[in-house]
Tab-separated table of C-alpha atoms and ligand atoms in Angstrom:
chain	number	residue	atom	x	y	z
A	1	MET	CA	38.908	59.976	217.423
A	2	THR	CA	40.988	61.320	220.297
A	3	LYS	CA	44.689	61.441	219.364
A	4	PRO	CA	46.778	59.359	221.786
A	5	SER	CA	49.331	61.929	222.903
A	6	GLU	CA	46.522	64.403	223.786
A	7	ILE	CA	45.464	62.689	227.007
A	8	LYS	CA	47.473	62.774	230.267
A	9	LEU	CA	46.304	61.529	233.507
A	10	LEU	CA	47.822	62.684	236.774
A	11	GLY	CA	47.391	60.138	239.454
A	12	THR	CA	49.033	57.545	241.794
A	13	PRO	CA	48.595	53.858	241.113
A	14	ALA	CA	47.109	53.213	244.473
A	15	SER	CA	44.269	55.773	243.992
A	16	PRO	CA	40.984	54.052	243.268
A	17	PHE	CA	39.669	57.193	241.695
A	18	ALA	CA	42.628	57.273	239.266
A	19	ASN	CA	42.077	53.591	238.595
A	20	ARG	CA	38.468	54.441	237.899
A	21	VAL	CA	39.577	56.791	235.013
A	22	GLN	CA	42.186	54.293	233.838
A	23	PHE	CA	39.402	51.677	233.620
A	24	VAL	CA	37.347	53.949	231.191
A	25	LEU	CA	40.463	54.876	229.126
A	26	ASN	CA	41.092	51.125	228.757
A	27	LEU	CA	37.434	50.311	227.924
A	28	LYS	CA	37.555	53.031	225.251
A	29	SER	CA	41.007	52.085	223.939
A	30	ILE	CA	42.285	55.695	224.534
A	31	GLU	CA	46.008	55.879	224.774
A	32	TYR	CA	47.271	58.140	227.559
A	33	GLU	CA	50.335	59.152	229.524
A	34	PHE	CA	50.224	58.509	233.232
A	35	ILE	CA	51.876	61.133	235.350
A	36	HIS	CA	52.885	59.860	238.828
A	37	GLU	CA	51.917	62.211	241.578
A	38	ASN	CA	53.465	62.077	244.989
A	39	LEU	CA	50.749	62.909	247.493
A	40	ALA	CA	53.210	63.190	250.362
A	41	SER	CA	54.820	66.125	248.652
A	42	LYS	CA	52.207	67.484	246.147
A	43	SER	CA	53.657	68.681	242.789
A	44	GLU	CA	53.154	72.116	241.324
A	45	LEU	CA	51.282	70.451	238.488
A	46	LEU	CA	48.627	69.149	241.042
A	47	LEU	CA	48.459	72.332	242.986
A	48	THR	CA	47.795	74.451	239.802
A	49	SER	CA	45.555	71.922	237.969
A	50	ASN	CA	43.378	71.129	240.878
A	51	PRO	CA	43.786	74.147	243.240
A	52	VAL	CA	40.365	73.653	244.887
A	53	TYR	CA	40.792	70.095	246.167
A	54	THR	CA	44.472	69.364	245.346
A	55	LYS	CA	43.562	65.697	244.775
A	56	VAL	CA	44.216	63.074	242.000
A	57	PRO	CA	43.082	62.255	239.339
A	58	VAL	CA	43.331	65.246	237.067
A	59	LEU	CA	42.757	64.719	233.245
A	60	PHE	CA	44.590	66.897	230.737
A	61	HIS	CA	43.275	66.949	227.187
A	62	GLY	CA	45.566	68.853	224.876
A	63	ASN	CA	45.413	72.580	225.884
A	64	LYS	CA	42.066	72.453	227.436
A	65	THR	CA	41.441	73.428	230.966
A	66	PRO	CA	42.472	70.458	233.214
A	67	ILE	CA	39.602	68.349	234.520
A	68	PRO	CA	39.597	67.128	238.201
A	69	GLU	CA	37.165	64.708	239.868
A	70	SER	CA	36.954	61.140	238.671
A	71	LEU	CA	33.118	61.022	238.013
A	72	ILE	CA	33.405	64.380	235.879
A	73	ILE	CA	36.432	62.856	234.040
A	74	ILE	CA	34.746	59.585	233.116
A	75	GLU	CA	31.631	61.339	231.912
A	76	TYR	CA	33.769	63.704	229.888
A	77	LEU	CA	35.479	60.694	228.367
A	78	ASP	CA	32.099	59.176	227.465
A	79	GLU	CA	31.253	62.416	225.772
A	80	ILE	CA	34.337	62.812	223.754
A	81	GLU	CA	34.352	59.034	222.702
A	82	PRO	CA	30.504	58.221	222.644
A	83	ASP	CA	30.898	55.505	219.946
A	84	VAL	CA	33.442	53.272	221.767
A	85	HIS	CA	32.138	51.461	224.755
A	86	ARG	CA	29.568	53.933	225.941
A	87	ILE	CA	29.331	53.707	229.772
A	88	LEU	CA	26.310	55.876	230.585
A	89	PRO	CA	22.876	54.861	229.198
A	90	MET	CA	21.190	56.882	226.529
A	91	ASP	CA	17.973	57.411	228.550
A	92	PRO	CA	18.185	60.600	230.687
A	93	SER	CA	16.114	59.066	233.430
A	94	HIS	CA	18.395	55.947	233.591
A	95	ARG	CA	21.487	58.261	233.523
A	96	ALA	CA	19.996	60.105	236.596
A	97	GLU	CA	19.565	56.817	238.403
A	98	ASN	CA	23.140	55.777	237.649
A	99	ARG	CA	24.353	59.038	238.949
A	100	PHE	CA	22.392	58.710	242.072
A	101	TRP	CA	24.038	55.433	242.877
A	102	ALA	CA	27.490	56.598	241.864
A	103	ASN	CA	27.052	59.451	244.343
A	104	TYR	CA	25.987	56.960	246.992
A	105	ILE	CA	29.106	54.791	246.371
A	106	ASP	CA	31.400	57.822	246.655
A	107	THR	CA	29.840	59.696	249.512
A	108	LYS	CA	28.363	56.829	251.731
A	109	PHE	CA	29.893	53.530	250.946
A	110	PHE	CA	33.580	54.009	250.217
A	111	PRO	CA	34.136	56.658	253.005
A	112	LEU	CA	33.400	53.918	255.423
A	113	TYR	CA	36.711	52.201	254.630
A	114	GLU	CA	38.510	55.359	255.584
A	115	GLU	CA	36.382	55.735	258.701
A	116	LEU	CA	37.422	52.243	259.652
A	117	ARG	CA	41.091	53.197	259.345
A	118	MET	CA	40.573	56.435	261.275
A	119	THR	CA	38.628	54.779	264.145
A	120	PRO	CA	40.906	53.794	266.962
A	121	ASN	CA	39.185	51.237	269.166
A	122	LYS	CA	37.852	47.697	268.572
A	123	GLU	CA	34.382	48.634	269.558
A	124	GLY	CA	34.219	51.576	267.166
A	125	LYS	CA	35.698	49.543	264.288
A	126	GLU	CA	32.985	46.832	264.739
A	127	ALA	CA	30.349	49.480	264.450
A	128	ILE	CA	31.772	50.661	261.193
A	129	LYS	CA	32.164	47.099	259.839
A	130	LYS	CA	28.395	46.650	260.632
A	131	GLN	CA	27.554	49.738	258.518
A	132	ILE	CA	29.721	48.455	255.713
A	133	ILE	CA	27.856	45.180	255.670
A	134	GLU	CA	24.474	46.868	255.747
A	135	GLN	CA	25.467	49.043	252.796
A	136	SER	CA	26.831	46.079	250.811
A	137	GLN	CA	23.470	44.544	251.048
A	138	LEU	CA	21.828	47.706	249.686
A	139	LEU	CA	24.415	47.471	246.853
A	140	GLU	CA	23.404	43.848	246.182
A	141	ASP	CA	19.746	45.020	245.727
A	142	THR	CA	20.954	47.800	243.429
A	143	PHE	CA	22.939	45.304	241.337
A	144	VAL	CA	19.880	43.026	241.069
A	145	LYS	CA	17.749	45.920	239.916
A	146	PHE	CA	20.230	47.401	237.422
A	147	SER	CA	21.653	44.159	235.956
A	148	ASN	CA	18.142	42.748	235.419
A	149	GLY	CA	19.461	39.217	235.195
A	150	LYS	CA	22.530	40.016	233.218
A	151	LEU	CA	26.214	40.084	234.075
A	152	TYR	CA	26.971	43.682	235.004
A	153	PHE	CA	25.271	46.790	236.506
A	154	GLY	CA	25.407	48.006	232.920
A	155	GLY	CA	23.633	44.805	231.563
A	156	ASP	CA	25.532	42.732	229.009
A	157	ASP	CA	28.716	44.681	229.361
A	158	VAL	CA	30.580	46.984	231.844
A	159	GLY	CA	28.750	50.362	232.409
A	160	TYR	CA	29.054	53.407	234.578
A	161	LEU	CA	28.260	51.713	238.009
A	162	ASP	CA	30.601	48.815	237.197
A	163	VAL	CA	33.355	51.271	236.764
A	164	VAL	CA	32.366	53.412	239.796
A	165	LEU	CA	32.213	50.445	242.281
A	166	GLY	CA	34.700	48.251	240.410
A	167	CYS	CA	37.553	50.690	241.118
A	168	PHE	CA	37.248	50.012	244.832
A	169	LEU	CA	37.658	46.288	244.700
A	170	ALA	CA	41.493	46.156	245.377
A	171	TRP	CA	40.912	48.288	248.480
A	172	THR	CA	37.982	46.061	249.366
A	173	LYS	CA	40.205	43.064	249.351
A	174	PHE	CA	42.763	45.025	251.428
A	175	VAL	CA	40.070	46.052	253.959
A	176	GLU	CA	38.845	42.535	254.210
A	177	LYS	CA	42.238	41.126	254.776
A	178	HIS	CA	43.314	43.589	257.426
A	179	ASN	CA	40.049	43.834	259.327
A	180	ASP	CA	39.009	40.159	259.369
A	181	MET	CA	35.791	40.706	257.512
A	182	LYS	CA	33.958	39.986	254.200
A	183	VAL	CA	32.423	42.997	252.526
A	184	PHE	CA	30.717	40.800	249.948
A	185	ASP	CA	29.862	37.164	250.691
A	186	GLU	CA	28.079	34.349	249.093
A	187	VAL	CA	25.211	34.460	251.599
A	188	ARG	CA	24.505	38.145	251.936
A	189	THR	CA	25.526	39.345	248.508
A	190	PRO	CA	25.627	36.403	246.149
A	191	LYS	CA	25.232	38.358	242.865
A	192	LEU	CA	27.959	40.822	243.852
A	193	VAL	CA	30.420	37.948	244.666
A	194	GLU	CA	29.974	36.781	241.094
A	195	TRP	CA	30.224	40.314	239.800
A	196	VAL	CA	33.427	40.806	241.645
A	197	LYS	CA	35.010	37.762	239.883
A	198	ARG	CA	33.892	39.087	236.568
A	199	ILE	CA	35.305	42.655	236.995
A	200	TRP	CA	38.516	41.257	238.541
A	201	SER	CA	39.165	39.249	235.397
A	202	HIS	CA	38.110	41.927	232.953
A	203	GLU	CA	40.901	42.948	230.630
A	204	ALA	CA	40.286	46.679	230.909
A	205	PHE	CA	40.252	46.447	234.655
A	206	LYS	CA	43.036	44.068	235.499
A	207	ILE	CA	45.733	45.980	233.804
A	208	ASN	CA	45.774	48.713	236.384
A	209	VAL	CA	44.868	46.822	239.579
A	210	PRO	CA	47.380	47.982	242.122
A	211	SER	CA	49.626	45.431	243.685
A	212	ASN	CA	49.517	44.652	247.381
A	213	GLU	CA	52.814	46.401	247.901
A	214	THR	CA	51.460	49.483	246.246
A	215	LEU	CA	48.389	49.470	248.553
A	216	ILE	CA	50.549	48.813	251.648
A	217	SER	CA	52.914	51.738	250.995
A	218	PHE	CA	49.951	54.040	250.296
A	219	TYR	CA	48.268	52.791	253.515
A	220	MET	CA	51.501	53.489	255.459
A	221	MET	CA	51.761	57.069	253.991
A	222	LEU	CA	48.079	57.739	255.150
A	223	GLN	CA	48.975	56.429	258.537
A	224	ILE	CA	51.703	59.126	258.754
A	225	TYR	CA	49.974	62.015	257.012
A	226	LYS	CA	46.383	61.359	258.301
A	227	PRO	CA	46.855	59.302	261.345
A	228	PRO	CA	43.954	57.501	262.965
A	229	ARG	CA	42.015	59.510	265.634
A	230	ALA	CA	43.344	59.227	269.203
A	231	ALA	CA	41.542	56.690	271.377
B	1	GSH	N1	36.088	63.011	244.705
B	1	GSH	C1	37.506	62.775	244.211
B	1	GSH	C2	38.340	62.073	245.214
B	1	GSH	C3	39.741	61.956	244.910
B	1	GSH	C4	40.700	61.552	246.042
B	1	GSH	O1	40.151	61.412	247.245
B	1	GSH	N2	41.923	61.336	245.788
B	1	GSH	C5	43.010	61.097	246.801
B	1	GSH	C6	43.630	59.877	246.425
B	1	GSH	S1	42.826	58.445	246.332
B	1	GSH	C7	43.880	62.316	246.895
B	1	GSH	O2	44.304	62.836	246.057
B	1	GSH	N3	44.046	62.670	248.173
B	1	GSH	C8	44.928	63.820	248.539
B	1	GSH	C9	44.529	64.561	249.738
B	1	GSH	O3	43.474	64.225	250.338
B	1	GSH	O4	45.124	65.659	250.050
B	1	GSH	C10	37.408	62.072	242.865
B	1	GSH	O5	36.481	61.394	242.582
B	1	GSH	O6	38.315	62.245	241.991
């Protein structure tokens, strides 16, 4: 068993990648200390623990080398606590498939939200919205395949891809609200609409859902430090 005080997570409450790690810590009932990072003025701790990317989250486990990158962190947690709510499947081929889609979500799907923010004109934004909708349909197909008629990507319970995609749901709602669009809807992605409700009410998830105010202030910080491209 991991001793509670051994784990510290450097993050910011609005970061979906930090929320992803919190989701797994909660699923595994691992106690941890949350260290708040200010990304507008990065701390010495962040700069020294993740010098390559200088991004949150970073996990500290006792005196071991700090671990950056949310996917690497959640796999690490699955390895140190394999007997409590395992998130990756046992079968290596299934694990590979899970990792493929996690990589897709992180490198293709979620970056479109940022692209939408960075794109200045209405026409450009409409093109990005179209891509988000196309990709959400691909995710619906992926959900149908992985869940195999059950409730989650992981089957009967939350698994790796539920955590990987689930952590973006607060930002999904935010994007929908501010861009007059539906990422997931009853007609195009009926299974994911039901899945969203399930994740949203899951105990291990809802504890760390960032509030609307938290998302707005993070968004405003992004607008200052990484402003949209000029029209
Ligand atoms: N691939 C990284 C992405 C982490 C990431 O983008 N973190 C953002 C906050 S949501 C960050 O720290 N940004 C600071 C920066 O870009 O300088 C992961 O999965 O952990």
